[in-house]
Short mmCIF file of C-alpha atoms in Angstrom, two decimals:
data_model
loop_
_atom_site.label_atom_id
_atom_site.label_comp_id
_atom_site.label_asym_id
_atom_site.label_seq_id
_atom_site.Cartn_x
_atom_site.Cartn_y
_atom_site.Cartn_z
CA MET A 17 57.95 -85.80 47.75
CA ARG A 18 58.18 -84.77 44.59
CA LEU A 19 57.75 -81.79 44.66
CA LEU A 20 59.90 -78.83 42.58
CA SER A 21 59.51 -81.20 39.50
CA ARG A 22 55.18 -79.68 40.01
CA CYS A 23 56.87 -75.96 40.48
CA LEU A 24 54.47 -74.36 39.44
CA PHE A 25 51.19 -74.56 41.04
CA PRO A 26 49.87 -70.46 41.44
CA LEU A 27 48.68 -71.60 38.26
CA LEU A 28 47.90 -74.61 38.00
CA ALA A 29 45.50 -72.96 40.48
CA LEU A 30 44.89 -70.07 36.97
CA LEU A 31 43.36 -72.98 35.29
CA ALA A 32 39.99 -72.88 38.03
CA ALA A 33 39.39 -69.32 37.04
CA ALA A 34 39.73 -69.70 33.50
CA PRO A 35 36.68 -69.97 30.92
CA ALA A 36 34.48 -73.08 30.37
CA LEU A 37 35.70 -72.97 25.67
CA ALA A 38 36.28 -75.80 25.02
CA GLN A 39 33.46 -78.79 24.23
CA THR A 40 34.94 -82.10 22.81
CA ALA A 41 38.03 -84.29 24.43
CA SER A 42 41.14 -83.21 22.24
CA ARG A 43 43.84 -86.69 20.53
CA ALA A 44 46.33 -83.86 21.35
CA PRO A 45 45.08 -82.22 23.95
CA PHE A 46 48.43 -79.17 24.21
CA LEU A 47 51.18 -80.71 21.61
CA PHE A 48 52.53 -79.09 18.40
CA GLU A 49 54.17 -81.00 15.91
CA VAL A 50 57.27 -78.30 15.04
CA ASP A 51 58.82 -78.98 11.27
CA GLY A 52 62.65 -78.58 12.02
CA PRO A 53 65.45 -78.40 9.08
CA LYS A 54 66.42 -82.22 9.73
CA ALA A 55 63.57 -83.51 11.41
CA LYS A 56 59.99 -83.78 12.43
CA HIS A 57 59.49 -82.89 16.32
CA TYR A 58 56.97 -82.45 18.58
CA LEU A 59 56.28 -79.56 21.67
CA LEU A 60 53.89 -80.94 24.99
CA GLY A 61 52.28 -79.09 27.73
CA SER A 62 53.12 -81.17 30.49
CA VAL A 63 50.17 -81.17 33.20
CA HIS A 64 52.12 -82.41 36.77
CA LEU A 65 48.99 -84.19 38.16
CA LEU A 66 46.09 -86.41 37.15
CA PRO A 67 43.82 -88.79 38.18
CA ALA A 68 43.60 -92.27 38.64
CA ASP A 69 41.30 -92.38 35.38
CA ALA A 70 42.78 -89.62 33.31
CA GLU A 71 46.08 -93.09 33.37
CA GLN A 72 46.03 -94.30 29.69
CA LEU A 73 46.63 -90.67 28.06
CA PRO A 74 44.89 -89.67 24.52
CA ASP A 75 46.43 -91.36 21.01
CA GLY A 76 47.70 -88.66 19.80
CA LEU A 77 50.04 -87.58 22.55
CA GLU A 78 50.80 -91.92 22.61
CA GLN A 79 51.69 -91.23 18.58
CA ALA A 80 53.99 -88.25 19.57
CA TYR A 81 55.89 -90.50 21.64
CA LEU A 82 56.38 -93.32 19.77
CA ARG A 83 57.12 -91.33 16.56
CA SER A 84 60.09 -89.68 18.80
CA THR A 85 63.83 -91.05 19.68
CA GLU A 86 64.44 -89.06 22.43
CA LEU A 87 62.51 -86.88 25.07
CA ILE A 88 63.69 -83.43 26.29
CA PHE A 89 62.71 -82.50 30.32
CA GLU A 90 62.22 -79.42 32.12
CA SER A 91 65.44 -80.90 34.28
CA ASP A 92 66.20 -84.04 35.75
CA ILE A 93 63.85 -86.38 37.69
CA ALA A 94 64.86 -88.50 38.53
CA ALA A 95 67.41 -86.56 40.50
CA LEU A 96 64.53 -84.42 41.87
CA GLU A 97 63.57 -87.41 43.50
CA SER A 98 67.33 -88.02 44.29
CA PRO A 99 67.03 -88.66 48.23
CA GLU A 100 70.41 -86.53 48.17
CA MET A 101 67.97 -83.38 46.28
CA GLN A 102 64.74 -84.39 48.91
CA ALA A 103 66.78 -83.69 51.36
CA ARG A 104 68.40 -80.71 50.42
CA LEU A 105 64.66 -78.83 49.10
CA LEU A 106 63.71 -79.92 52.78
CA ALA A 107 66.77 -77.99 54.65
CA ALA A 108 66.92 -75.76 52.44
CA ALA A 109 62.59 -74.74 53.63
CA LYS A 110 63.20 -74.74 56.75
CA ALA A 111 62.95 -71.44 58.14
CA GLU A 112 64.34 -69.31 61.29
CA LYS A 113 60.85 -68.78 62.84
CA PRO A 114 57.54 -70.20 62.26
CA LEU A 115 55.47 -69.22 59.71
CA LYS A 116 52.98 -67.40 61.75
CA ALA A 117 55.20 -64.97 62.59
CA SER A 118 56.69 -63.93 58.82
CA ILE A 119 54.01 -63.56 56.94
CA ALA A 120 50.74 -61.34 57.16
CA PRO A 121 48.11 -61.48 59.34
CA ALA A 122 45.53 -61.85 57.08
CA LEU A 123 48.04 -63.98 55.22
CA TYR A 124 47.77 -66.34 57.76
CA GLU A 125 43.78 -66.27 58.41
CA ARG A 126 43.33 -67.24 54.63
CA LEU A 127 45.89 -69.99 54.61
CA LEU A 128 44.11 -71.57 58.58
CA ARG A 129 41.06 -71.39 56.15
CA ARG A 130 42.17 -73.28 52.88
CA ALA A 131 44.21 -75.70 54.53
CA GLY A 132 41.32 -76.06 57.17
CA GLY A 133 38.55 -76.72 54.07
CA VAL A 134 40.65 -79.37 52.65
CA GLY A 135 42.46 -81.26 56.41
CA MET A 136 46.33 -80.13 55.61
CA PRO A 137 48.04 -80.27 58.47
CA MET A 138 49.38 -76.50 59.24
CA ALA A 139 52.82 -78.77 60.66
CA LEU A 140 53.38 -79.01 56.92
CA CYS A 141 53.11 -75.03 57.01
CA GLU A 142 54.56 -73.89 60.29
CA PRO A 143 58.66 -74.70 60.74
CA PHE A 144 58.86 -73.44 56.95
CA ARG A 145 59.25 -70.71 55.22
CA ALA A 146 56.05 -69.29 52.20
CA TRP A 147 57.37 -70.60 49.04
CA PHE A 148 57.66 -74.47 50.48
CA CYS A 149 53.92 -73.72 52.39
CA ALA A 150 52.84 -73.41 49.27
CA MET A 151 53.38 -76.30 47.39
CA SER A 152 52.20 -77.92 49.84
CA LEU A 153 49.31 -76.38 50.28
CA GLU A 154 48.56 -77.19 46.85
CA LEU A 155 49.80 -80.67 46.51
CA PHE A 156 47.55 -81.64 49.78
CA SER A 157 44.89 -79.89 47.87
CA TYR A 158 45.47 -81.72 44.46
CA GLN A 159 45.75 -85.82 46.17
CA HIS A 160 42.78 -84.74 48.73
CA ALA A 161 40.80 -84.74 45.53
CA GLY A 162 42.95 -87.93 44.10
CA PHE A 163 45.57 -86.73 41.43
CA LYS A 164 49.17 -88.24 42.48
CA PRO A 165 51.32 -87.23 40.40
CA GLU A 166 52.65 -90.43 38.89
CA LEU A 167 50.53 -90.03 37.03
CA GLY A 168 51.34 -85.97 35.50
CA ILE A 169 52.18 -86.93 32.11
CA ASP A 170 56.02 -85.84 32.28
CA GLN A 171 56.31 -88.27 34.16
CA GLN A 172 54.65 -91.17 32.81
CA PHE A 173 56.40 -90.40 29.55
CA PHE A 174 59.68 -90.21 31.97
CA GLN A 175 59.51 -93.59 32.83
CA ARG A 176 57.57 -94.62 29.40
CA ALA A 177 61.21 -93.29 28.46
CA VAL A 178 64.04 -95.36 31.03
CA ALA A 179 61.55 -98.35 30.60
CA ASP A 180 62.33 -97.95 26.33
CA GLU A 181 65.81 -97.15 26.67
CA LYS A 182 65.42 -93.80 24.61
CA PRO A 183 67.84 -91.31 25.21
CA VAL A 184 66.47 -88.96 28.11
CA HIS A 185 67.39 -84.76 28.05
CA TRP A 186 66.84 -81.61 30.39
CA LEU A 187 66.44 -78.10 29.92
CA GLU A 188 68.01 -76.38 33.63
CA GLU A 189 70.11 -78.48 35.65
CA PRO A 190 68.37 -79.85 39.15
CA GLN A 191 70.04 -77.50 41.00
CA ALA A 192 68.92 -73.87 38.83
CA HIS A 193 65.25 -75.85 39.03
CA LEU A 194 65.72 -76.11 43.23
CA ALA A 195 67.17 -72.70 42.89
CA LEU A 196 64.10 -70.69 42.35
CA PHE A 197 62.18 -71.35 45.18
CA THR A 198 65.19 -71.90 47.13
CA ASP A 199 66.52 -69.07 46.47
CA THR A 200 62.80 -66.49 46.81
CA SER A 201 63.16 -63.27 48.99
CA PRO A 202 61.23 -63.57 51.40
CA ALA A 203 58.38 -61.43 49.93
CA LEU A 204 58.58 -62.96 46.72
CA SER A 205 58.71 -66.06 49.14
CA GLU A 206 54.92 -64.64 50.65
CA GLN A 207 53.86 -63.23 47.15
CA ILE A 208 53.86 -67.34 45.49
CA LEU A 209 51.71 -68.15 48.68
CA ALA A 210 48.82 -64.94 48.61
CA ALA A 211 48.81 -66.45 44.48
CA THR A 212 47.78 -70.34 46.01
CA VAL A 213 45.81 -68.93 48.76
CA ASP A 214 43.88 -66.72 47.14
CA GLU A 215 43.30 -68.41 43.51
CA LEU A 216 42.00 -72.20 45.68
CA ILE A 217 39.99 -69.58 48.01
CA GLU A 218 37.94 -67.82 44.70
CA ALA A 219 38.49 -70.73 42.31
CA GLY A 220 36.58 -73.89 43.56
CA SER A 221 36.31 -77.01 42.53
CA GLU A 222 40.12 -76.04 40.60
CA PRO A 223 40.68 -79.77 40.55
CA ALA A 224 37.92 -80.38 38.44
CA ASP A 225 38.32 -77.29 35.62
CA LEU A 226 42.14 -78.28 35.50
CA LEU A 227 41.09 -81.98 34.07
CA ARG A 228 39.01 -80.30 31.20
CA ILE A 229 40.76 -77.65 30.11
CA TRP A 230 43.53 -80.77 29.68
CA ARG A 231 41.56 -82.69 28.06
CA GLU A 232 39.31 -80.52 25.71
CA GLY A 233 43.36 -78.89 25.20
CA ASP A 234 41.45 -76.09 25.95
CA SER A 235 43.91 -73.08 24.66
CA ALA A 236 42.26 -70.09 25.15
CA ALA A 237 41.68 -71.55 28.91
CA LEU A 238 46.11 -70.75 28.85
CA GLU A 239 45.50 -67.91 27.39
CA GLU A 240 43.93 -66.29 29.62
CA ILE A 241 45.83 -67.86 32.35
CA ALA A 242 49.14 -66.71 31.48
CA ALA A 243 47.74 -63.44 30.70
CA GLN A 244 46.43 -62.98 33.82
CA LEU A 245 48.64 -63.76 35.86
CA LYS A 246 51.33 -61.76 34.50
CA GLN A 247 49.24 -58.42 34.92
CA ARG A 248 48.23 -60.05 38.49
CA ALA A 249 51.80 -60.90 39.82
CA PRO A 250 54.29 -60.13 37.31
CA ALA A 251 57.28 -60.81 38.90
CA ILE A 252 56.18 -64.69 39.75
CA HIS A 253 55.24 -65.60 35.75
CA GLU A 254 58.98 -63.46 35.69
CA ARG A 255 60.58 -65.96 37.71
CA LEU A 256 59.38 -69.06 36.89
CA LEU A 257 57.83 -69.05 33.16
CA ALA A 258 59.15 -66.12 31.10
CA ALA A 259 62.26 -65.98 32.46
CA ARG A 260 63.06 -69.92 31.93
CA ASN A 261 61.50 -70.38 28.44
CA ARG A 262 64.53 -67.51 26.87
CA ALA A 263 67.02 -69.60 29.03
CA TRP A 264 65.79 -72.71 27.49
CA LEU A 265 65.88 -71.15 24.10
CA ALA A 266 68.96 -72.41 22.62
CA ARG A 267 68.78 -75.55 24.27
CA ILE A 268 66.02 -76.22 22.72
CA GLN A 269 66.57 -74.67 19.28
CA ALA A 270 69.37 -77.64 19.30
CA ALA A 271 67.69 -80.24 19.69
CA LEU A 272 65.24 -78.59 16.84
CA ASP A 273 67.65 -78.39 14.76
CA GLY A 274 68.89 -82.07 14.96
CA ASP A 275 67.75 -84.55 13.30
CA LYS A 276 66.56 -86.89 15.51
CA PRO A 277 62.86 -86.98 16.14
CA GLN A 278 62.79 -85.31 19.88
CA MET A 279 59.85 -84.62 21.84
CA ILE A 280 60.20 -82.14 24.27
CA VAL A 281 58.32 -81.96 27.15
CA VAL A 282 57.36 -78.92 29.48
CA GLY A 283 55.23 -77.59 31.93
CA ALA A 284 51.48 -76.46 29.91
CA ALA A 285 51.72 -73.25 30.69
CA HIS A 286 54.78 -72.00 29.38
CA LEU A 287 53.38 -72.87 26.49
CA TYR A 288 51.27 -69.70 25.55
CA GLY A 289 50.98 -66.00 25.74
CA PRO A 290 53.25 -63.59 24.27
CA ASP A 291 56.34 -64.72 26.42
CA GLY A 292 55.66 -68.36 26.04
CA LEU A 293 57.78 -71.08 24.08
CA VAL A 294 55.38 -71.32 20.89
CA ALA A 295 55.47 -67.14 20.42
CA LEU A 296 59.22 -67.53 20.44
CA LEU A 297 60.12 -70.96 18.71
CA ARG A 298 57.42 -69.05 15.01
CA GLN A 299 59.40 -65.62 16.29
CA LYS A 300 62.90 -67.71 15.36
CA GLY A 301 61.12 -69.20 11.90
CA TYR A 302 59.82 -72.32 13.80
CA ARG A 303 56.86 -73.41 11.65
CA LEU A 304 55.05 -74.60 14.81
CA GLN A 305 51.26 -76.18 14.52
CA ALA A 306 48.36 -77.61 16.57
CA ALA A 307 49.27 -81.77 16.28
CA ASP A 308 44.60 -81.99 16.90
CA ARG A 309 45.09 -84.78 13.45
CA PRO A 310 48.57 -86.68 13.96
CA ALA A 311 49.39 -88.04 10.48
CA GLU A 312 49.57 -92.05 10.11
CA PRO A 313 48.82 -93.91 13.64
CA VAL A 314 52.41 -96.02 14.29
CA ALA A 315 51.28 -99.09 16.00
CA LEU A 316 50.94 -98.69 18.94
CA PRO A 317 53.17 -101.52 21.84
CA PRO A 318 51.58 -103.78 24.52
CA GLN A 319 53.12 -101.75 27.39
CA ALA A 320 51.71 -98.42 25.75
CA ARG A 321 47.65 -99.67 26.92
CA ARG A 322 47.49 -99.68 30.31
#
C-alpha cells in the first residue's frame, strides 16, 4: 500500500464539507505559473487518488509537464514504494495493545460504524496504531468508490518522468516522510483518527465531492479547507501542512531560482491559506498566477494521451 505518499487523508475528508462554488471544468486545476529570475516554472496541487475516468489529465497539466525539464515531488516515490520502506511502515504501525483498548470508547464506536459502512474489516485496524487505522480507513473508502492511488496526479507524472528520463527530485527525505506518522504521539495519533472518522461520517459522498473540486479547480474550497483544519485541528494542520511548507521553502526557492523549468508537485492542500506555499512564495517576492490558460501549446506525444 502506498500509504505514506497519500498521507493527507484527513484533508481529503474535509474536501467534502467545502461549499460547491465552481461551475465548470478547469483546463489546469490547481496549477500555478511561477516566474523565476531565469525561467518559468510550475507549481501543481496534486490529488493523490483518482478514478479510472480521470486518467486522462487536463490539457493544461499536460502542457506544463511538457514544458518542464525536471520534476520535484514531496518525497522519493520510488523509495516509499519499496518493500523495505513498506516493511518499516508496518513495523512502526504495530501496536502493543488492540486499538479498542487504545482509543476512547466513543471514537471506537464511531469507527465501527464507518468501517461497516464501507465494508472494511476491522482486522485492518485492530492490531495497529490509530494513525495507521486512519490511513487504512481513508484509502479503503476511496478504493471502495473506485479511486486508485496509481492514478493520482503525482503518481502519473512520476511514472511519466521516469519513462521520459526527466530528472526527478524531492522536498523531504523518505525517512522524514515516514516519520510524519510513525513519530506521532498517542494523543495526536488518536486526533488524526478522530478527524478522519468524524469528517467521513458527516460528509457523505466525499469521493464525488473530491473529484468535483479537483476537476473544477475550486480554489475557494481549498482555502476554506485550510481554514477549517487550522481551526478545528491545529496540531494536525501544523504537523502535516504548515511545518512541512516552511521546511520545503528553501529547496523550492533554489529550484525556482535556477535556469531549468521545474514542475513542483505537492498535495493540493499545501497551496492555499496564509500558511500555504502560494502565500509563502509571494511573500518571498515570486510572481505566481493561476495557469487556467497556458500559452501556445506544445504538441503532445502519443503516450501523453492514453
